[in-house]
mmCIF file of N, CA, C and O in Angstrom:
data_model
loop_
_atom_site.group_PDB
_atom_site.id
_atom_site.type_symbol
_atom_site.label_atom_id
_atom_site.label_comp_id
_atom_site.label_asym_id
_atom_site.label_seq_id
_atom_site.Cartn_x
_atom_site.Cartn_y
_atom_site.Cartn_z
ATOM 1 N N UNK A 9 23.143 -15.869 -32.948
ATOM 2 C CA UNK A 9 21.871 -16.090 -32.293
ATOM 3 C C UNK A 9 21.232 -17.293 -32.963
ATOM 4 O O UNK A 9 21.879 -18.274 -33.182
ATOM 5 N N UNK A 10 19.995 -17.242 -33.386
ATOM 6 C CA UNK A 10 19.356 -18.394 -34.003
ATOM 7 C C UNK A 10 18.902 -18.099 -35.417
ATOM 8 O O UNK A 10 18.670 -16.961 -35.791
ATOM 9 N N UNK A 11 18.785 -19.150 -36.193
ATOM 10 C CA UNK A 11 18.390 -19.001 -37.592
ATOM 11 C C UNK A 11 16.947 -18.525 -37.731
ATOM 12 O O UNK A 11 16.592 -17.932 -38.743
ATOM 13 N N UNK A 12 16.134 -18.757 -36.739
ATOM 14 C CA UNK A 12 14.716 -18.439 -36.856
ATOM 15 C C UNK A 12 14.347 -17.067 -36.301
ATOM 16 O O UNK A 12 13.199 -16.650 -36.411
ATOM 17 N N UNK A 13 15.304 -16.356 -35.737
ATOM 18 C CA UNK A 13 14.974 -15.089 -35.087
ATOM 19 C C UNK A 13 14.393 -14.071 -36.057
ATOM 20 O O UNK A 13 13.541 -13.281 -35.669
ATOM 21 N N UNK A 14 14.837 -14.077 -37.310
ATOM 22 C CA UNK A 14 14.302 -13.130 -38.285
ATOM 23 C C UNK A 14 12.826 -13.353 -38.538
ATOM 24 O O UNK A 14 12.012 -12.417 -38.521
ATOM 25 N N UNK A 15 12.446 -14.589 -38.758
ATOM 26 C CA UNK A 15 11.043 -14.918 -39.019
ATOM 27 C C UNK A 15 10.199 -14.689 -37.776
ATOM 28 O O UNK A 15 9.119 -14.099 -37.841
ATOM 29 N N UNK A 16 10.686 -15.145 -36.636
ATOM 30 C CA UNK A 16 9.928 -14.974 -35.393
ATOM 31 C C UNK A 16 9.808 -13.496 -35.027
ATOM 32 O O UNK A 16 8.775 -13.074 -34.508
ATOM 33 N N UNK A 17 10.831 -12.722 -35.332
ATOM 34 C CA UNK A 17 10.783 -11.281 -35.091
ATOM 35 C C UNK A 17 9.719 -10.604 -35.933
ATOM 36 O O UNK A 17 9.017 -9.697 -35.475
ATOM 37 N N UNK A 18 9.588 -11.030 -37.188
ATOM 38 C CA UNK A 18 8.553 -10.467 -38.061
ATOM 39 C C UNK A 18 7.166 -10.759 -37.510
ATOM 40 O O UNK A 18 6.287 -9.892 -37.534
ATOM 41 N N UNK A 19 6.963 -11.970 -37.026
ATOM 42 C CA UNK A 19 5.664 -12.315 -36.436
ATOM 43 C C UNK A 19 5.419 -11.504 -35.167
ATOM 44 O O UNK A 19 4.303 -11.038 -34.930
ATOM 45 N N UNK A 20 6.438 -11.328 -34.368
ATOM 46 C CA UNK A 20 6.295 -10.554 -33.124
ATOM 47 C C UNK A 20 5.952 -9.100 -33.432
ATOM 48 O O UNK A 20 5.068 -8.520 -32.791
ATOM 49 N N UNK A 21 6.637 -8.507 -34.419
ATOM 50 C CA UNK A 21 6.341 -7.114 -34.774
ATOM 51 C C UNK A 21 4.920 -6.960 -35.313
ATOM 52 O O UNK A 21 4.303 -5.914 -35.144
ATOM 53 N N UNK A 22 4.404 -7.999 -35.960
ATOM 54 C CA UNK A 22 3.022 -7.974 -36.458
ATOM 55 C C UNK A 22 2.013 -8.350 -35.371
ATOM 56 O O UNK A 22 0.818 -8.399 -35.631
ATOM 57 N N UNK A 23 2.525 -8.624 -34.164
ATOM 58 C CA UNK A 23 1.691 -9.008 -33.011
ATOM 59 C C UNK A 23 0.870 -10.262 -33.294
ATOM 60 O O UNK A 23 -0.323 -10.338 -33.016
ATOM 61 N N UNK A 24 1.545 -11.269 -33.872
ATOM 62 C CA UNK A 24 0.922 -12.553 -34.169
ATOM 63 C C UNK A 24 1.517 -13.590 -33.233
ATOM 64 O O UNK A 24 2.738 -13.776 -33.204
ATOM 65 N N UNK A 25 0.671 -14.259 -32.474
ATOM 66 C CA UNK A 25 1.123 -15.300 -31.551
ATOM 67 C C UNK A 25 1.252 -16.633 -32.267
ATOM 68 O O UNK A 25 0.400 -17.000 -33.075
ATOM 69 N N UNK A 26 2.303 -17.364 -31.948
ATOM 70 C CA UNK A 26 2.515 -18.699 -32.489
ATOM 71 C C UNK A 26 1.893 -19.700 -31.525
ATOM 72 O O UNK A 26 2.128 -19.647 -30.325
ATOM 73 N N UNK A 27 1.092 -20.618 -32.069
ATOM 74 C CA UNK A 27 0.456 -21.643 -31.247
ATOM 75 C C UNK A 27 1.420 -22.802 -31.020
ATOM 76 O O UNK A 27 1.531 -23.326 -29.915
ATOM 77 N N UNK A 28 2.136 -23.213 -32.068
ATOM 78 C CA UNK A 28 3.118 -24.302 -31.976
ATOM 79 C C UNK A 28 4.159 -24.106 -33.070
ATOM 80 O O UNK A 28 3.910 -23.428 -34.065
ATOM 81 N N UNK A 29 5.332 -24.706 -32.877
ATOM 82 C CA UNK A 29 6.419 -24.559 -33.830
ATOM 83 C C UNK A 29 7.295 -25.805 -33.795
ATOM 84 O O UNK A 29 7.528 -26.370 -32.734
ATOM 85 N N UNK A 30 7.771 -26.210 -34.964
ATOM 86 C CA UNK A 30 8.726 -27.304 -35.064
ATOM 87 C C UNK A 30 9.749 -26.924 -36.122
ATOM 88 O O UNK A 30 9.383 -26.423 -37.189
ATOM 89 N N UNK A 31 11.020 -27.140 -35.843
ATOM 90 C CA UNK A 31 12.074 -26.744 -36.780
ATOM 91 C C UNK A 31 13.152 -27.818 -36.859
ATOM 92 O O UNK A 31 13.352 -28.581 -35.906
ATOM 93 N N UNK A 32 13.819 -27.884 -38.011
ATOM 94 C CA UNK A 32 14.915 -28.821 -38.218
ATOM 95 C C UNK A 32 16.048 -28.103 -38.936
ATOM 96 O O UNK A 32 15.849 -27.073 -39.576
ATOM 97 N N UNK A 33 17.235 -28.655 -38.841
ATOM 98 C CA UNK A 33 18.379 -28.130 -39.576
ATOM 99 C C UNK A 33 19.005 -29.252 -40.393
ATOM 100 O O UNK A 33 18.995 -30.412 -39.972
ATOM 101 N N UNK A 34 19.510 -28.899 -41.558
ATOM 102 C CA UNK A 34 20.137 -29.881 -42.438
ATOM 103 C C UNK A 34 21.616 -29.562 -42.643
ATOM 104 O O UNK A 34 22.259 -30.134 -43.501
ATOM 105 N N UNK A 35 22.151 -28.634 -41.873
ATOM 106 C CA UNK A 35 23.539 -28.237 -42.029
ATOM 107 C C UNK A 35 23.713 -27.298 -43.206
ATOM 108 O O UNK A 35 22.789 -27.033 -43.958
ATOM 109 N N UNK A 36 24.906 -26.767 -43.367
ATOM 110 C CA UNK A 36 25.242 -25.853 -44.464
ATOM 111 C C UNK A 36 24.244 -24.703 -44.580
ATOM 112 O O UNK A 36 23.816 -24.331 -45.667
ATOM 113 N N UNK A 37 23.838 -24.153 -43.414
ATOM 114 C CA UNK A 37 22.934 -23.005 -43.345
ATOM 115 C C UNK A 37 21.548 -23.285 -43.923
ATOM 116 O O UNK A 37 20.866 -22.385 -44.386
ATOM 117 N N UNK A 38 21.122 -24.536 -43.912
ATOM 118 C CA UNK A 38 19.783 -24.898 -44.390
ATOM 119 C C UNK A 38 18.921 -25.304 -43.206
ATOM 120 O O UNK A 38 19.382 -26.014 -42.324
ATOM 121 N N UNK A 39 17.699 -24.841 -43.216
ATOM 122 C CA UNK A 39 16.792 -25.189 -42.140
ATOM 123 C C UNK A 39 15.361 -25.135 -42.656
ATOM 124 O O UNK A 39 15.081 -24.583 -43.726
ATOM 125 N N UNK A 40 14.477 -25.713 -41.896
ATOM 126 C CA UNK A 40 13.062 -25.666 -42.213
ATOM 127 C C UNK A 40 12.262 -25.479 -40.942
ATOM 128 O O UNK A 40 12.720 -25.821 -39.854
ATOM 129 N N UNK A 41 11.087 -24.907 -41.094
ATOM 130 C CA UNK A 41 10.263 -24.659 -39.928
ATOM 131 C C UNK A 41 8.795 -24.738 -40.355
ATOM 132 O O UNK A 41 8.432 -24.342 -41.458
ATOM 133 N N UNK A 42 7.995 -25.264 -39.481
ATOM 134 C CA UNK A 42 6.548 -25.214 -39.649
ATOM 135 C C UNK A 42 5.996 -24.626 -38.361
ATOM 136 O O UNK A 42 6.458 -24.950 -37.264
ATOM 137 N N UNK A 43 5.076 -23.694 -38.514
ATOM 138 C CA UNK A 43 4.483 -23.113 -37.315
ATOM 139 C C UNK A 43 2.990 -22.948 -37.521
ATOM 140 O O UNK A 43 2.498 -22.868 -38.643
ATOM 141 N N UNK A 44 2.290 -22.923 -36.425
ATOM 142 C CA UNK A 44 0.842 -22.794 -36.423
ATOM 143 C C UNK A 44 0.464 -21.484 -35.758
ATOM 144 O O UNK A 44 1.048 -21.098 -34.758
ATOM 145 N N UNK A 45 -0.523 -20.834 -36.337
ATOM 146 C CA UNK A 45 -1.106 -19.634 -35.747
ATOM 147 C C UNK A 45 -2.619 -19.822 -35.724
ATOM 148 O O UNK A 45 -3.145 -20.726 -36.361
ATOM 149 N N UNK A 46 -3.298 -18.975 -35.013
ATOM 150 C CA UNK A 46 -4.757 -19.053 -34.981
ATOM 151 C C UNK A 46 -5.310 -18.760 -36.376
ATOM 152 O O UNK A 46 -4.703 -18.023 -37.156
ATOM 153 N N UNK A 47 -6.453 -19.332 -36.670
ATOM 154 C CA UNK A 47 -7.069 -19.201 -37.992
ATOM 155 C C UNK A 47 -7.207 -17.736 -38.415
ATOM 156 O O UNK A 47 -6.945 -17.392 -39.563
ATOM 157 N N UNK A 48 -7.566 -16.870 -37.495
ATOM 158 C CA UNK A 48 -7.773 -15.468 -37.828
ATOM 159 C C UNK A 48 -6.476 -14.763 -38.226
ATOM 160 O O UNK A 48 -6.519 -13.714 -38.856
ATOM 161 N N UNK A 49 -5.316 -15.351 -37.901
ATOM 162 C CA UNK A 49 -4.018 -14.727 -38.180
ATOM 163 C C UNK A 49 -3.279 -15.336 -39.370
ATOM 164 O O UNK A 49 -2.165 -14.915 -39.676
ATOM 165 N N UNK A 50 -3.871 -16.315 -40.054
ATOM 166 C CA UNK A 50 -3.155 -17.019 -41.123
ATOM 167 C C UNK A 50 -2.715 -16.070 -42.235
ATOM 168 O O UNK A 50 -1.548 -16.063 -42.636
ATOM 169 N N UNK A 51 -3.612 -15.275 -42.759
ATOM 170 C CA UNK A 51 -3.269 -14.372 -43.864
ATOM 171 C C UNK A 51 -2.231 -13.344 -43.437
ATOM 172 O O UNK A 51 -1.266 -13.074 -44.173
ATOM 173 N N UNK A 52 -2.380 -12.786 -42.245
ATOM 174 C CA UNK A 52 -1.406 -11.803 -41.750
ATOM 175 C C UNK A 52 -0.039 -12.434 -41.558
ATOM 176 O O UNK A 52 0.991 -11.817 -41.859
ATOM 177 N N UNK A 53 -0.011 -13.664 -41.045
ATOM 178 C CA UNK A 53 1.266 -14.355 -40.841
ATOM 179 C C UNK A 53 1.958 -14.625 -42.171
ATOM 180 O O UNK A 53 3.175 -14.478 -42.297
ATOM 181 N N UNK A 54 1.196 -15.016 -43.170
ATOM 182 C CA UNK A 54 1.770 -15.262 -44.491
ATOM 183 C C UNK A 54 2.372 -13.981 -45.059
ATOM 184 O O UNK A 54 3.491 -13.989 -45.580
ATOM 185 N N UNK A 55 1.657 -12.881 -44.960
ATOM 186 C CA UNK A 55 2.187 -11.605 -45.466
ATOM 187 C C UNK A 55 3.419 -11.169 -44.690
ATOM 188 O O UNK A 55 4.404 -10.715 -45.273
ATOM 189 N N UNK A 56 3.374 -11.302 -43.371
ATOM 190 C CA UNK A 56 4.485 -10.849 -42.528
ATOM 191 C C UNK A 56 5.755 -11.652 -42.773
ATOM 192 O O UNK A 56 6.852 -11.102 -42.777
ATOM 193 N N UNK A 57 5.637 -12.950 -42.978
ATOM 194 C CA UNK A 57 6.837 -13.779 -43.117
ATOM 195 C C UNK A 57 7.376 -13.800 -44.538
ATOM 196 O O UNK A 57 8.538 -14.135 -44.743
ATOM 197 N N UNK A 58 6.593 -13.421 -45.528
ATOM 198 C CA UNK A 58 7.062 -13.445 -46.922
ATOM 199 C C UNK A 58 7.877 -12.216 -47.280
ATOM 200 O O UNK A 58 8.697 -12.272 -48.192
ATOM 201 N N UNK A 59 7.687 -11.133 -46.617
ATOM 202 C CA UNK A 59 8.394 -9.901 -46.969
ATOM 203 C C UNK A 59 9.892 -10.039 -46.747
ATOM 204 O O UNK A 59 10.338 -10.470 -45.701
ATOM 205 N N UNK A 60 10.661 -9.680 -47.751
ATOM 206 C CA UNK A 60 12.111 -9.616 -47.609
ATOM 207 C C UNK A 60 12.853 -10.914 -47.818
ATOM 208 O O UNK A 60 14.050 -10.979 -47.579
ATOM 209 N N UNK A 61 12.191 -11.959 -48.282
ATOM 210 C CA UNK A 61 12.873 -13.219 -48.527
ATOM 211 C C UNK A 61 13.124 -13.394 -50.007
ATOM 212 O O UNK A 61 12.374 -12.905 -50.839
ATOM 213 N N UNK A 62 14.163 -14.127 -50.332
ATOM 214 C CA UNK A 62 14.560 -14.325 -51.718
ATOM 215 C C UNK A 62 13.728 -15.349 -52.445
ATOM 216 O O UNK A 62 12.784 -15.925 -51.910
ATOM 217 N N UNK A 63 14.130 -15.591 -53.684
ATOM 218 C CA UNK A 63 13.378 -16.499 -54.554
ATOM 219 C C UNK A 63 13.459 -17.948 -54.104
ATOM 220 O O UNK A 63 12.652 -18.767 -54.528
ATOM 221 N N UNK A 64 14.420 -18.307 -53.259
ATOM 222 C CA UNK A 64 14.563 -19.682 -52.795
ATOM 223 C C UNK A 64 13.648 -20.017 -51.623
ATOM 224 O O UNK A 64 13.640 -21.129 -51.136
ATOM 225 N N UNK A 65 12.904 -19.042 -51.174
ATOM 226 C CA UNK A 65 12.015 -19.245 -50.035
ATOM 227 C C UNK A 65 10.747 -19.944 -50.490
ATOM 228 O O UNK A 65 10.139 -19.574 -51.486
ATOM 229 N N UNK A 66 10.365 -20.965 -49.768
ATOM 230 C CA UNK A 66 9.131 -21.689 -50.055
ATOM 231 C C UNK A 66 8.172 -21.461 -48.907
ATOM 232 O O UNK A 66 8.516 -21.662 -47.756
ATOM 233 N N UNK A 67 6.998 -21.029 -49.234
ATOM 234 C CA UNK A 67 5.989 -20.822 -48.205
ATOM 235 C C UNK A 67 4.717 -21.531 -48.631
ATOM 236 O O UNK A 67 4.246 -21.360 -49.745
ATOM 237 N N UNK A 68 4.214 -22.327 -47.746
ATOM 238 C CA UNK A 68 2.957 -23.015 -47.999
ATOM 239 C C UNK A 68 2.008 -22.680 -46.864
ATOM 240 O O UNK A 68 2.357 -22.826 -45.698
ATOM 241 N N UNK A 69 0.847 -22.229 -47.213
ATOM 242 C CA UNK A 69 -0.147 -21.890 -46.207
ATOM 243 C C UNK A 69 -1.293 -22.883 -46.335
ATOM 244 O O UNK A 69 -1.902 -23.002 -47.390
ATOM 245 N N UNK A 70 -1.526 -23.600 -45.285
ATOM 246 C CA UNK A 70 -2.617 -24.584 -45.267
ATOM 247 C C UNK A 70 -3.655 -24.136 -44.250
ATOM 248 O O UNK A 70 -3.309 -23.719 -43.154
ATOM 249 N N UNK A 71 -4.871 -24.230 -44.624
ATOM 250 C CA UNK A 71 -5.963 -23.895 -43.710
ATOM 251 C C UNK A 71 -6.700 -25.179 -43.367
ATOM 252 O O UNK A 71 -7.079 -25.926 -44.256
ATOM 253 N N UNK A 72 -6.859 -25.408 -42.101
ATOM 254 C CA UNK A 72 -7.509 -26.620 -41.638
ATOM 255 C C UNK A 72 -8.841 -26.282 -41.007
ATOM 256 O O UNK A 72 -8.944 -25.344 -40.240
ATOM 257 N N UNK A 73 -9.818 -27.073 -41.328
ATOM 258 C CA UNK A 73 -11.136 -26.877 -40.745
ATOM 259 C C UNK A 73 -11.188 -27.600 -39.402
ATOM 260 O O UNK A 73 -10.685 -28.704 -39.261
ATOM 261 N N UNK A 74 -11.752 -26.964 -38.453
ATOM 262 C CA UNK A 74 -11.898 -27.561 -37.129
ATOM 263 C C UNK A 74 -13.179 -28.386 -37.114
ATOM 264 O O UNK A 74 -14.252 -27.902 -37.449
ATOM 265 N N UNK A 75 -13.036 -29.643 -36.781
ATOM 266 C CA UNK A 75 -14.184 -30.543 -36.756
ATOM 267 C C UNK A 75 -14.703 -30.698 -35.326
ATOM 268 O O UNK A 75 -13.911 -30.720 -34.381
ATOM 269 N N UNK A 76 -16.004 -30.810 -35.184
ATOM 270 C CA UNK A 76 -16.553 -30.993 -33.824
ATOM 271 C C UNK A 76 -16.136 -32.350 -33.248
ATOM 272 O O UNK A 76 -15.928 -33.298 -33.982
ATOM 273 N N UNK A 77 -16.012 -32.389 -31.963
ATOM 274 C CA UNK A 77 -15.603 -33.634 -31.295
ATOM 275 C C UNK A 77 -16.752 -34.563 -31.125
ATOM 276 O O UNK A 77 -17.869 -34.285 -31.080
#
């Protein structure tokens, strides 16, 4: 299937919608992904995606302030 199904499945089970997603592969079973969720779901998404991953997993959570137009 796909390399991202595990992570996306965790978000789906937590009922967290993804706003946007971008992913790349580097071969040899290496990949990276960045995804966006609504501000209210950031903490839940971080908890949901961190469970069950090994020490080589890198997770960065950035919070962006929405500026008026």
